[in-house]
Each structure stands twice: as C-alpha cells, then as structure tokens.
Amino acid sequence: MELTPVENYSGTLFKRDDLYAPYGADFVTGGKIRQCRDLIETNLDYIKSECGSTISTAASIHSPQAVIVSRVAQEYGLKSIIGFGNTTIEKALKHKAMSWCKDMGSELVVLSESQGFNNVIYSNLNKLAETRPMFKVLFGYAAQQYRSSIIGKIAEQVQNIPEECDILFVPCGSAVTFTGVVEGKRLYDKKFRLVGLQPFGYNRVKDVQKNLEGMIWDYDFDFLTGNWSYQQLWSRNVGFELDKIYESKAYDMMVDLDLYKTASNPCYWVIGNSNNIR
C-alpha cells in the first residue's frame, strides 16, 4: 500500500490523492482509480467466468467515472460498456470523456434518450444486465457490497494525515470518498475535526451514514452544502491546479468558513483531478 503525500502550500496542508496517477498525469487522476482497480482486480476471476469478461458503468457524459472504468478495463484485458442518457452517441462523442472511452475500445450505449439522471440510467443499466453478462461498476451503490475496495482503500489513506492537523476538509460529490475518510478517522483514531463540503447536489449525509460500518454514534463529522452549479467550471490554483468541477468549488467554500480561518493546521483532501477531460 502506497500513501499519497501530504504537502504544505502557503500554510494549508493538502492530502494529494490527486497524485495517484497510474495512467499518467495527462489522464484522470486520483482515488477513484484506486478504488476501481482494486474492485476489478479483486473480482477478476468472477468477471471472466461469470460476466463475459465485461465491466460496465452508467454515468454523465462529462463524468470521469466513464473514462476510469474504460481505462481499467483496458488494463485488465476486459471489454467495457459505457452507458449514458439524454443524448445520442454522435453528440456524446463530441465530449472528450466519451471520445476517450471509444478510443480505449468501450462500447457506448444510450440508456435513456430523454433522461440523464443517475437513478434512470442506473435502472436501465440493470435492465441491460439482465440480457447481457456484465459486472457493473457503480461507485455509490458498490460501497456496501464491495466495502474493502470502495471504502477501505480510501480509509487507508487517512493514516498519514499528520497529528498536528486539527481540521480536515473533504470535497463531496457522491460522498463515497468522504465515507472512507470518516471510517479511516475512526480506524486510525485520528483526532482532527472532519468536515464534508458539498458544493452542489442534494445533502448526502444519509448516504454517508448508510455506508458506515459501525453505529452512527461511533462517528463525529460535520457536513456543509453550497449552491454552486455542477456544470460551471471554476479554476483555482493553490500552488497546483485543482479540479474545476469539485475541488475548486469546495476549496472556495472552505476558505470562507470561520472553521478554516481559526484553524491552526487545516488540511484539504484533494480527491483527484479530471481537468484533462473538460
């Protein structure tokens, strides 16, 4: 197990999980690749024997999830199906993420002509899986069934958050990474205050609580939501470039908080970077 570094930029610590880059810095980087690789490697024999050597996912045409699944499939010699909605294949291919998936050999599938919401395309991927063998990679839904890969691999990374850190801020989308950090804080008996920052979308606290292994009262964290737009690209350089969808927005949420301004040694968890597909 290799721990990504914690670095100091202008007095703020940064957990640089974006430096996990097994496919190079010019690809997508970060912890979600680690989760996906471990999930596929752990289940590889089953995927080959029972799933037609095929993995699949359903995601927004802008999502790094699609290119991660596509690239991991390529690494392990598997076929991949990338599903999406509310567009056509021709239009989807105008977006870099979908173009990359096609170039890596993925089969692109329109799961809904009119809807792009996760609940719709996830449901339709499940229906497709009834007619074709496949191993579905849906990070949020896999958090309970495949805990060691989805939650455990993130929890391990909490080990090298330094003892002097008094508060740790974690950007949240689906909050799966945050759930792993919550588990890691308990597992390694870390004393920092933990704050989830969700710049857009609905409040994910119930999802976090549902995916925790212990009882709710065993955990202590704060969770704050913002009013950013998902679609808006927001640039922020803190000594290195942050992801324009998640990290940059959550970072700006953080620096406006009294919790941050009064902290002695704040730390910001950088989950990954997908700017190369934007």
PDB file of C-alpha atoms in Angstrom:
ATOM      1  CA  MET A   1       0.000   0.000   0.000  1.00  0.00           C
ATOM      2  CA  GLU A   2       1.362   3.388  -1.020  1.00  0.00           C
ATOM      3  CA  LEU A   3       0.163   6.516   0.752  1.00  0.00           C
ATOM      4  CA  THR A   4      -0.141   9.686  -1.304  1.00  0.00           C
ATOM      5  CA  PRO A   5       1.709  12.625   0.275  1.00  0.00           C
ATOM      6  CA  VAL A   6       0.502  15.474   2.450  1.00  0.00           C
ATOM      7  CA  GLU A   7       2.025  18.763   1.263  1.00  0.00           C
ATOM      8  CA  ASN A   8       2.030  22.293   2.636  1.00  0.00           C
ATOM      9  CA  TYR A   9       1.109  25.220   0.406  1.00  0.00           C
ATOM     10  CA  SER A  10       1.002  28.684   1.997  1.00  0.00           C
ATOM     11  CA  GLY A  11       0.208  27.310   5.440  1.00  0.00           C
ATOM     12  CA  THR A  12      -2.538  24.883   4.422  1.00  0.00           C
ATOM     13  CA  LEU A  13      -1.942  21.146   4.260  1.00  0.00           C
ATOM     14  CA  PHE A  14      -3.164  19.242   1.215  1.00  0.00           C
ATOM     15  CA  LYS A  15      -3.686  15.485   1.079  1.00  0.00           C
ATOM     16  CA  ARG A  16      -2.592  14.941  -2.517  1.00  0.00           C
ATOM     17  CA  ASP A  17      -4.625  11.901  -3.532  1.00  0.00           C
ATOM     18  CA  ASP A  18      -4.729  13.519  -6.968  1.00  0.00           C
ATOM     19  CA  LEU A  19      -1.108  12.379  -7.307  1.00  0.00           C
ATOM     20  CA  TYR A  20      -2.282   8.778  -7.578  1.00  0.00           C
ATOM     21  CA  ALA A  21      -1.806   8.601 -11.347  1.00  0.00           C
ATOM     22  CA  PRO A  22      -1.166   5.036 -12.575  1.00  0.00           C
ATOM     23  CA  TYR A  23      -2.125   6.061 -16.126  1.00  0.00           C
ATOM     24  CA  GLY A  24      -0.073   9.257 -16.161  1.00  0.00           C
ATOM     25  CA  ALA A  25      -0.667  12.895 -15.270  1.00  0.00           C
ATOM     26  CA  ASP A  26      -2.247  13.564 -18.674  1.00  0.00           C
ATOM     27  CA  PHE A  27      -5.144  11.223 -17.813  1.00  0.00           C
ATOM     28  CA  VAL A  28      -7.685  11.460 -14.989  1.00  0.00           C
ATOM     29  CA  THR A  29      -6.001  11.006 -11.596  1.00  0.00           C
ATOM     30  CA  GLY A  30      -6.983  10.244  -8.024  1.00  0.00           C
ATOM     31  CA  GLY A  31      -8.565   7.888  -5.549  1.00  0.00           C
ATOM     32  CA  LYS A  32     -11.453   6.712  -7.722  1.00  0.00           C
ATOM     33  CA  ILE A  33      -8.947   4.979  -9.985  1.00  0.00           C
ATOM     34  CA  ARG A  34      -7.503   3.182  -6.951  1.00  0.00           C
ATOM     35  CA  GLN A  35     -10.987   2.061  -5.930  1.00  0.00           C
ATOM     36  CA  CYS A  36     -11.870   0.836  -9.413  1.00  0.00           C
ATOM     37  CA  ARG A  37      -8.598  -1.034  -9.954  1.00  0.00           C
ATOM     38  CA  ASP A  38      -8.911  -2.806  -6.621  1.00  0.00           C
ATOM     39  CA  LEU A  39     -12.561  -3.664  -7.288  1.00  0.00           C
ATOM     40  CA  ILE A  40     -11.747  -5.223 -10.663  1.00  0.00           C
ATOM     41  CA  GLU A  41      -8.586  -6.995  -9.517  1.00  0.00           C
ATOM     42  CA  THR A  42     -10.387  -8.486  -6.501  1.00  0.00           C
ATOM     43  CA  ASN A  43     -13.248  -9.770  -8.664  1.00  0.00           C
ATOM     44  CA  LEU A  44     -11.282 -10.566 -11.826  1.00  0.00           C
ATOM     45  CA  ASP A  45     -11.819 -14.335 -11.834  1.00  0.00           C
ATOM     46  CA  TYR A  46     -15.558 -13.858 -11.311  1.00  0.00           C
ATOM     47  CA  ILE A  47     -15.731 -11.218 -14.056  1.00  0.00           C
ATOM     48  CA  LYS A  48     -14.018 -13.561 -16.504  1.00  0.00           C
ATOM     49  CA  SER A  49     -16.014 -16.666 -15.599  1.00  0.00           C
ATOM     50  CA  GLU A  50     -19.474 -15.237 -14.923  1.00  0.00           C
ATOM     51  CA  CYS A  51     -19.638 -11.788 -16.530  1.00  0.00           C
ATOM     52  CA  GLY A  52     -18.349 -12.419 -20.029  1.00  0.00           C
ATOM     53  CA  SER A  53     -15.091 -10.598 -19.223  1.00  0.00           C
ATOM     54  CA  THR A  54     -17.119  -7.389 -19.364  1.00  0.00           C
ATOM     55  CA  ILE A  55     -17.420  -4.476 -16.950  1.00  0.00           C
ATOM     56  CA  SER A  56     -19.870  -1.616 -17.287  1.00  0.00           C
ATOM     57  CA  THR A  57     -20.923   1.669 -15.794  1.00  0.00           C
ATOM     58  CA  ALA A  58     -23.549   4.362 -16.262  1.00  0.00           C
ATOM     59  CA  ALA A  59     -22.541   7.983 -15.889  1.00  0.00           C
ATOM     60  CA  SER A  60     -22.870  11.511 -17.166  1.00  0.00           C
ATOM     61  CA  ILE A  61     -21.092  12.128 -20.465  1.00  0.00           C
ATOM     62  CA  HIS A  62     -18.898  14.577 -18.517  1.00  0.00           C
ATOM     63  CA  SER A  63     -18.046  12.180 -15.693  1.00  0.00           C
ATOM     64  CA  PRO A  64     -14.535  10.847 -15.043  1.00  0.00           C
ATOM     65  CA  GLN A  65     -16.205   7.614 -13.888  1.00  0.00           C
ATOM     66  CA  ALA A  66     -16.682   6.573 -17.512  1.00  0.00           C
ATOM     67  CA  VAL A  67     -13.058   7.020 -18.566  1.00  0.00           C
ATOM     68  CA  ILE A  68     -11.804   5.377 -15.371  1.00  0.00           C
ATOM     69  CA  VAL A  69     -13.879   2.243 -15.978  1.00  0.00           C
ATOM     70  CA  SER A  70     -12.878   2.211 -19.636  1.00  0.00           C
ATOM     71  CA  ARG A  71      -9.156   2.506 -18.857  1.00  0.00           C
ATOM     72  CA  VAL A  72      -9.234  -0.082 -16.064  1.00  0.00           C
ATOM     73  CA  ALA A  73     -10.978  -2.499 -18.432  1.00  0.00           C
ATOM     74  CA  GLN A  74      -8.219  -1.918 -20.956  1.00  0.00           C
ATOM     75  CA  GLU A  75      -5.530  -2.551 -18.320  1.00  0.00           C
ATOM     76  CA  TYR A  76      -7.039  -5.893 -17.292  1.00  0.00           C
ATOM     77  CA  GLY A  77      -7.872  -7.060 -20.810  1.00  0.00           C
ATOM     78  CA  LEU A  78     -11.635  -6.767 -20.335  1.00  0.00           C
ATOM     79  CA  LYS A  79     -14.450  -5.464 -22.502  1.00  0.00           C
ATOM     80  CA  SER A  80     -16.356  -2.432 -21.252  1.00  0.00           C
ATOM     81  CA  ILE A  81     -19.786  -0.903 -21.720  1.00  0.00           C
ATOM     82  CA  ILE A  82     -20.263   2.803 -21.003  1.00  0.00           C
ATOM     83  CA  GLY A  83     -23.891   3.865 -20.626  1.00  0.00           C
ATOM     84  CA  PHE A  84     -25.296   7.399 -20.528  1.00  0.00           C
ATOM     85  CA  GLY A  85     -28.529   9.249 -21.217  1.00  0.00           C
ATOM     86  CA  ASN A  86     -30.247  12.318 -22.630  1.00  0.00           C
ATOM     87  CA  THR A  87     -28.162  12.439 -25.797  1.00  0.00           C
ATOM     88  CA  THR A  88     -27.122  10.411 -28.823  1.00  0.00           C
ATOM     89  CA  ILE A  89     -23.881   8.551 -29.400  1.00  0.00           C
ATOM     90  CA  GLU A  90     -22.933  11.047 -32.111  1.00  0.00           C
ATOM     91  CA  LYS A  91     -23.409  14.012 -29.777  1.00  0.00           C
ATOM     92  CA  ALA A  92     -21.759  12.216 -26.870  1.00  0.00           C
ATOM     93  CA  LEU A  93     -18.621  11.654 -28.930  1.00  0.00           C
ATOM     94  CA  LYS A  94     -18.158  15.417 -29.191  1.00  0.00           C
ATOM     95  CA  HIS A  95     -17.228  15.339 -25.496  1.00  0.00           C
ATOM     96  CA  LYS A  96     -13.671  14.381 -24.632  1.00  0.00           C
ATOM     97  CA  ALA A  97     -14.609  11.797 -21.982  1.00  0.00           C
ATOM     98  CA  MET A  98     -16.787   9.778 -24.354  1.00  0.00           C
ATOM     99  CA  SER A  99     -14.287  10.115 -27.191  1.00  0.00           C
ATOM    100  CA  TRP A 100     -11.572   8.724 -24.930  1.00  0.00           C
ATOM    101  CA  CYS A 101     -13.807   5.804 -23.946  1.00  0.00           C
ATOM    102  CA  LYS A 102     -14.411   4.924 -27.585  1.00  0.00           C
ATOM    103  CA  ASP A 103     -10.691   5.174 -28.348  1.00  0.00           C
ATOM    104  CA  MET A 104      -9.998   2.758 -25.476  1.00  0.00           C
ATOM    105  CA  GLY A 105     -12.362   0.223 -27.015  1.00  0.00           C
ATOM    106  CA  SER A 106     -15.513   0.735 -24.953  1.00  0.00           C
ATOM    107  CA  GLU A 107     -18.973   0.075 -26.310  1.00  0.00           C
ATOM    108  CA  LEU A 108     -21.103   3.203 -25.887  1.00  0.00           C
ATOM    109  CA  VAL A 109     -24.782   2.673 -25.080  1.00  0.00           C
ATOM    110  CA  VAL A 110     -27.637   5.183 -24.808  1.00  0.00           C
ATOM    111  CA  LEU A 111     -29.571   4.050 -21.726  1.00  0.00           C
ATOM    112  CA  SER A 112     -32.260   6.721 -21.999  1.00  0.00           C
ATOM    113  CA  GLU A 113     -32.966   9.064 -24.882  1.00  0.00           C
ATOM    114  CA  SER A 114     -34.624  11.680 -22.667  1.00  0.00           C
ATOM    115  CA  GLN A 115     -33.176  11.291 -19.144  1.00  0.00           C
ATOM    116  CA  GLY A 116     -29.646  11.657 -17.833  1.00  0.00           C
ATOM    117  CA  PHE A 117     -30.352  11.330 -14.111  1.00  0.00           C
ATOM    118  CA  ASN A 118     -28.388   8.636 -12.302  1.00  0.00           C
ATOM    119  CA  ASN A 119     -31.439   6.808 -10.971  1.00  0.00           C
ATOM    120  CA  VAL A 120     -32.817   6.443 -14.507  1.00  0.00           C
ATOM    121  CA  ILE A 121     -29.642   5.328 -16.258  1.00  0.00           C
ATOM    122  CA  TYR A 122     -28.631   3.060 -13.349  1.00  0.00           C
ATOM    123  CA  SER A 123     -32.031   1.373 -13.547  1.00  0.00           C
ATOM    124  CA  ASN A 124     -31.720   0.917 -17.296  1.00  0.00           C
ATOM    125  CA  LEU A 125     -28.194  -0.464 -16.939  1.00  0.00           C
ATOM    126  CA  ASN A 126     -29.608  -3.041 -14.526  1.00  0.00           C
ATOM    127  CA  LYS A 127     -32.198  -3.978 -17.153  1.00  0.00           C
ATOM    128  CA  LEU A 128     -29.468  -4.306 -19.769  1.00  0.00           C
ATOM    129  CA  ALA A 129     -27.526  -6.558 -17.386  1.00  0.00           C
ATOM    130  CA  GLU A 130     -30.479  -8.967 -17.398  1.00  0.00           C
ATOM    131  CA  THR A 131     -29.904  -9.579 -21.107  1.00  0.00           C
ATOM    132  CA  ARG A 132     -26.103  -9.417 -21.267  1.00  0.00           C
ATOM    133  CA  PRO A 133     -23.464 -10.649 -18.813  1.00  0.00           C
ATOM    134  CA  MET A 134     -21.538  -7.799 -17.180  1.00  0.00           C
ATOM    135  CA  PHE A 135     -20.011  -6.671 -13.901  1.00  0.00           C
ATOM    136  CA  LYS A 136     -21.448  -3.267 -13.008  1.00  0.00           C
ATOM    137  CA  VAL A 137     -19.180  -0.587 -11.530  1.00  0.00           C
ATOM    138  CA  LEU A 138     -21.349   1.995  -9.768  1.00  0.00           C
ATOM    139  CA  PHE A 139     -19.245   3.535  -7.000  1.00  0.00           C
ATOM    140  CA  GLY A 140     -22.031   4.741  -4.710  1.00  0.00           C
ATOM    141  CA  TYR A 141     -24.043   1.546  -4.988  1.00  0.00           C
ATOM    142  CA  ALA A 142     -20.935  -0.629  -4.578  1.00  0.00           C
ATOM    143  CA  ALA A 143     -19.957   0.967  -1.268  1.00  0.00           C
ATOM    144  CA  GLN A 144     -21.779  -1.638   0.818  1.00  0.00           C
ATOM    145  CA  GLN A 145     -21.304  -4.756  -1.309  1.00  0.00           C
ATOM    146  CA  TYR A 146     -17.621  -4.136  -2.044  1.00  0.00           C
ATOM    147  CA  ARG A 147     -16.554  -2.227   1.063  1.00  0.00           C
ATOM    148  CA  SER A 148     -12.872  -3.172   1.009  1.00  0.00           C
ATOM    149  CA  SER A 149     -12.383  -1.702  -2.475  1.00  0.00           C
ATOM    150  CA  ILE A 150     -14.697   1.310  -2.312  1.00  0.00           C
ATOM    151  CA  ILE A 151     -14.483   2.379   1.350  1.00  0.00           C
ATOM    152  CA  GLY A 152     -11.426   0.544   2.656  1.00  0.00           C
ATOM    153  CA  LYS A 153      -8.983   1.800   0.028  1.00  0.00           C
ATOM    154  CA  ILE A 154      -9.824   5.393   0.950  1.00  0.00           C
ATOM    155  CA  ALA A 155      -9.773   4.742   4.704  1.00  0.00           C
ATOM    156  CA  GLU A 156      -6.177   3.510   4.410  1.00  0.00           C
ATOM    157  CA  GLN A 157      -5.097   6.871   3.050  1.00  0.00           C
ATOM    158  CA  VAL A 158      -6.058   8.620   6.312  1.00  0.00           C
ATOM    159  CA  GLN A 159      -3.018   7.077   8.012  1.00  0.00           C
ATOM    160  CA  ASN A 160      -0.570   9.812   7.057  1.00  0.00           C
ATOM    161  CA  ILE A 161      -2.716  12.818   7.923  1.00  0.00           C
ATOM    162  CA  PRO A 162      -0.308  14.394  10.453  1.00  0.00           C
ATOM    163  CA  GLU A 163      -1.171  14.581  14.132  1.00  0.00           C
ATOM    164  CA  GLU A 164      -0.850  18.382  14.099  1.00  0.00           C
ATOM    165  CA  CYS A 165      -3.797  18.644  11.683  1.00  0.00           C
ATOM    166  CA  ASP A 166      -6.708  19.990  13.731  1.00  0.00           C
ATOM    167  CA  ILE A 167      -9.353  20.016  10.990  1.00  0.00           C
ATOM    168  CA  LEU A 168      -9.701  18.113   7.716  1.00  0.00           C
ATOM    169  CA  PHE A 169     -11.964  19.313   4.900  1.00  0.00           C
ATOM    170  CA  VAL A 170     -13.109  16.865   2.214  1.00  0.00           C
ATOM    171  CA  PRO A 171     -14.929  17.848  -1.008  1.00  0.00           C
ATOM    172  CA  CYS A 172     -18.018  15.749  -1.726  1.00  0.00           C
ATOM    173  CA  GLY A 173     -19.961  14.719  -4.801  1.00  0.00           C
ATOM    174  CA  SER A 174     -21.468  11.311  -4.076  1.00  0.00           C
ATOM    175  CA  ALA A 175     -19.603  11.496  -0.716  1.00  0.00           C
ATOM    176  CA  VAL A 176     -18.206   7.973  -1.132  1.00  0.00           C
ATOM    177  CA  THR A 177     -14.657   9.235  -0.585  1.00  0.00           C
ATOM    178  CA  PHE A 178     -15.845  11.198   2.440  1.00  0.00           C
ATOM    179  CA  THR A 179     -17.365   7.992   3.843  1.00  0.00           C
ATOM    180  CA  GLY A 180     -13.979   6.315   3.503  1.00  0.00           C
ATOM    181  CA  VAL A 181     -12.299   9.205   5.316  1.00  0.00           C
ATOM    182  CA  VAL A 182     -14.899   9.011   8.111  1.00  0.00           C
ATOM    183  CA  GLU A 183     -14.106   5.305   8.503  1.00  0.00           C
ATOM    184  CA  GLY A 184     -10.373   5.994   8.398  1.00  0.00           C
ATOM    185  CA  LYS A 185     -10.644   8.623  11.126  1.00  0.00           C
ATOM    186  CA  ARG A 186     -12.197   6.043  13.435  1.00  0.00           C
ATOM    187  CA  LEU A 187      -9.946   3.172  12.327  1.00  0.00           C
ATOM    188  CA  TYR A 188      -6.710   5.097  12.957  1.00  0.00           C
ATOM    189  CA  ASP A 189      -8.032   7.051  15.951  1.00  0.00           C
ATOM    190  CA  LYS A 190      -7.357  10.435  14.384  1.00  0.00           C
ATOM    191  CA  LYS A 191      -8.246  13.479  16.488  1.00  0.00           C
ATOM    192  CA  PHE A 192      -8.865  16.100  13.793  1.00  0.00           C
ATOM    193  CA  ARG A 193     -12.292  17.615  13.256  1.00  0.00           C
ATOM    194  CA  LEU A 194     -13.781  16.333   9.997  1.00  0.00           C
ATOM    195  CA  VAL A 195     -15.886  18.462   7.637  1.00  0.00           C
ATOM    196  CA  GLY A 196     -17.511  17.397   4.371  1.00  0.00           C
ATOM    197  CA  LEU A 197     -18.002  20.159   1.792  1.00  0.00           C
ATOM    198  CA  GLN A 198     -20.625  19.541  -0.871  1.00  0.00           C
ATOM    199  CA  PRO A 199     -20.651  22.415  -3.374  1.00  0.00           C
ATOM    200  CA  PHE A 200     -23.771  21.229  -5.257  1.00  0.00           C
ATOM    201  CA  GLY A 201     -26.399  18.483  -5.279  1.00  0.00           C
ATOM    202  CA  TYR A 202     -28.617  17.145  -2.520  1.00  0.00           C
ATOM    203  CA  ASN A 203     -27.329  16.610   1.002  1.00  0.00           C
ATOM    204  CA  ARG A 204     -25.528  13.253   1.183  1.00  0.00           C
ATOM    205  CA  VAL A 205     -25.401  12.787   4.958  1.00  0.00           C
ATOM    206  CA  LYS A 206     -27.904   9.912   4.894  1.00  0.00           C
ATOM    207  CA  ASP A 207     -25.855   8.190   2.184  1.00  0.00           C
ATOM    208  CA  VAL A 208     -22.741   8.533   4.333  1.00  0.00           C
ATOM    209  CA  GLN A 209     -24.487   7.134   7.401  1.00  0.00           C
ATOM    210  CA  LYS A 210     -25.947   4.233   5.394  1.00  0.00           C
ATOM    211  CA  ASN A 211     -22.494   3.178   4.199  1.00  0.00           C
ATOM    212  CA  LEU A 212     -20.697   3.356   7.549  1.00  0.00           C
ATOM    213  CA  GLU A 213     -19.766   0.051   9.127  1.00  0.00           C
ATOM    214  CA  GLY A 214     -20.382   0.974  12.759  1.00  0.00           C
ATOM    215  CA  MET A 215     -23.236   2.673  14.555  1.00  0.00           C
ATOM    216  CA  ILE A 216     -23.954   6.317  13.719  1.00  0.00           C
ATOM    217  CA  TRP A 217     -22.931   7.483  17.188  1.00  0.00           C
ATOM    218  CA  ASP A 218     -19.471   5.979  16.682  1.00  0.00           C
ATOM    219  CA  TYR A 219     -18.668   8.756  14.210  1.00  0.00           C
ATOM    220  CA  ASP A 220     -18.277  12.501  14.502  1.00  0.00           C
ATOM    221  CA  PHE A 221     -18.275  14.783  11.470  1.00  0.00           C
ATOM    222  CA  ASP A 222     -19.789  17.974  10.077  1.00  0.00           C
ATOM    223  CA  PHE A 223     -21.320  18.321   6.628  1.00  0.00           C
ATOM    224  CA  LEU A 224     -21.903  21.594   4.774  1.00  0.00           C
ATOM    225  CA  THR A 225     -23.628  22.218   1.442  1.00  0.00           C
ATOM    226  CA  GLY A 226     -23.219  25.018  -1.106  1.00  0.00           C
ATOM    227  CA  ASN A 227     -25.130  26.485  -4.027  1.00  0.00           C
ATOM    228  CA  TRP A 228     -22.681  26.015  -6.869  1.00  0.00           C
ATOM    229  CA  SER A 229     -23.678  24.712 -10.290  1.00  0.00           C
ATOM    230  CA  TYR A 230     -22.302  21.330 -11.334  1.00  0.00           C
ATOM    231  CA  GLN A 231     -21.848  22.490 -14.927  1.00  0.00           C
ATOM    232  CA  GLN A 232     -19.845  25.608 -14.077  1.00  0.00           C
ATOM    233  CA  LEU A 233     -16.088  25.198 -14.451  1.00  0.00           C
ATOM    234  CA  TRP A 234     -14.239  27.038 -11.687  1.00  0.00           C
ATOM    235  CA  SER A 235     -10.466  27.467 -11.757  1.00  0.00           C
ATOM    236  CA  ARG A 236      -8.394  27.622  -8.590  1.00  0.00           C
ATOM    237  CA  ASN A 237      -4.622  27.350  -8.293  1.00  0.00           C
ATOM    238  CA  VAL A 238      -3.324  26.783  -4.760  1.00  0.00           C
ATOM    239  CA  GLY A 239       0.239  26.061  -5.845  1.00  0.00           C
ATOM    240  CA  PHE A 240      -1.174  23.423  -8.183  1.00  0.00           C
ATOM    241  CA  GLU A 241      -4.389  23.301 -10.214  1.00  0.00           C
ATOM    242  CA  LEU A 242      -7.493  21.949  -8.509  1.00  0.00           C
ATOM    243  CA  ASP A 243     -10.245  20.048 -10.313  1.00  0.00           C
ATOM    244  CA  LYS A 244     -12.660  22.563 -11.850  1.00  0.00           C
ATOM    245  CA  ILE A 245     -15.873  20.685 -11.006  1.00  0.00           C
ATOM    246  CA  TYR A 246     -15.406  19.621  -7.379  1.00  0.00           C
ATOM    247  CA  GLU A 247     -12.208  20.630  -5.601  1.00  0.00           C
ATOM    248  CA  SER A 248     -12.044  24.272  -6.722  1.00  0.00           C
ATOM    249  CA  LYS A 249     -15.601  24.997  -5.595  1.00  0.00           C
ATOM    250  CA  ALA A 250     -15.303  23.152  -2.288  1.00  0.00           C
ATOM    251  CA  TYR A 251     -11.980  24.915  -1.652  1.00  0.00           C
ATOM    252  CA  ASP A 252     -13.637  28.314  -2.057  1.00  0.00           C
ATOM    253  CA  MET A 253     -16.377  27.171   0.331  1.00  0.00           C
ATOM    254  CA  MET A 254     -13.696  26.222   2.838  1.00  0.00           C
ATOM    255  CA  VAL A 255     -11.679  29.453   2.817  1.00  0.00           C
ATOM    256  CA  ASP A 256     -14.812  31.476   3.613  1.00  0.00           C
ATOM    257  CA  LEU A 257     -15.537  29.450   6.755  1.00  0.00           C
ATOM    258  CA  ASP A 258     -14.633  30.591  10.263  1.00  0.00           C
ATOM    259  CA  LEU A 259     -13.762  26.932  10.893  1.00  0.00           C
ATOM    260  CA  TYR A 260     -10.930  27.343   8.401  1.00  0.00           C
ATOM    261  CA  LYS A 261      -9.880  30.858   9.369  1.00  0.00           C
ATOM    262  CA  THR A 262      -9.492  29.930  13.049  1.00  0.00           C
ATOM    263  CA  ALA A 263      -7.808  26.552  12.480  1.00  0.00           C
ATOM    264  CA  SER A 264      -4.180  26.070  13.499  1.00  0.00           C
ATOM    265  CA  ASN A 265      -3.292  23.425  10.904  1.00  0.00           C
ATOM    266  CA  PRO A 266      -6.113  22.888   8.410  1.00  0.00           C
ATOM    267  CA  CYS A 267      -5.850  20.179   5.770  1.00  0.00           C
ATOM    268  CA  TYR A 268      -7.744  19.838   2.478  1.00  0.00           C
ATOM    269  CA  TRP A 269      -8.239  16.416   0.887  1.00  0.00           C
ATOM    270  CA  VAL A 270      -7.713  16.523  -2.888  1.00  0.00           C
ATOM    271  CA  ILE A 271      -9.623  13.512  -4.225  1.00  0.00           C
ATOM    272  CA  GLY A 272      -8.442  13.677  -7.823  1.00  0.00           C
ATOM    273  CA  ASN A 273      -8.289  15.755 -10.965  1.00  0.00           C
ATOM    274  CA  SER A 274     -10.331  15.372 -14.136  1.00  0.00           C
ATOM    275  CA  ASN A 275      -9.459  18.665 -15.831  1.00  0.00           C
ATOM    276  CA  ASN A 276      -7.940  16.776 -18.766  1.00  0.00           C
ATOM    277  CA  ILE A 277     -11.401  15.687 -19.925  1.00  0.00           C
ATOM    278  CA  ARG A 278     -13.018  19.124 -19.519  1.00  0.00           C
TER     279      ARG A 278
END
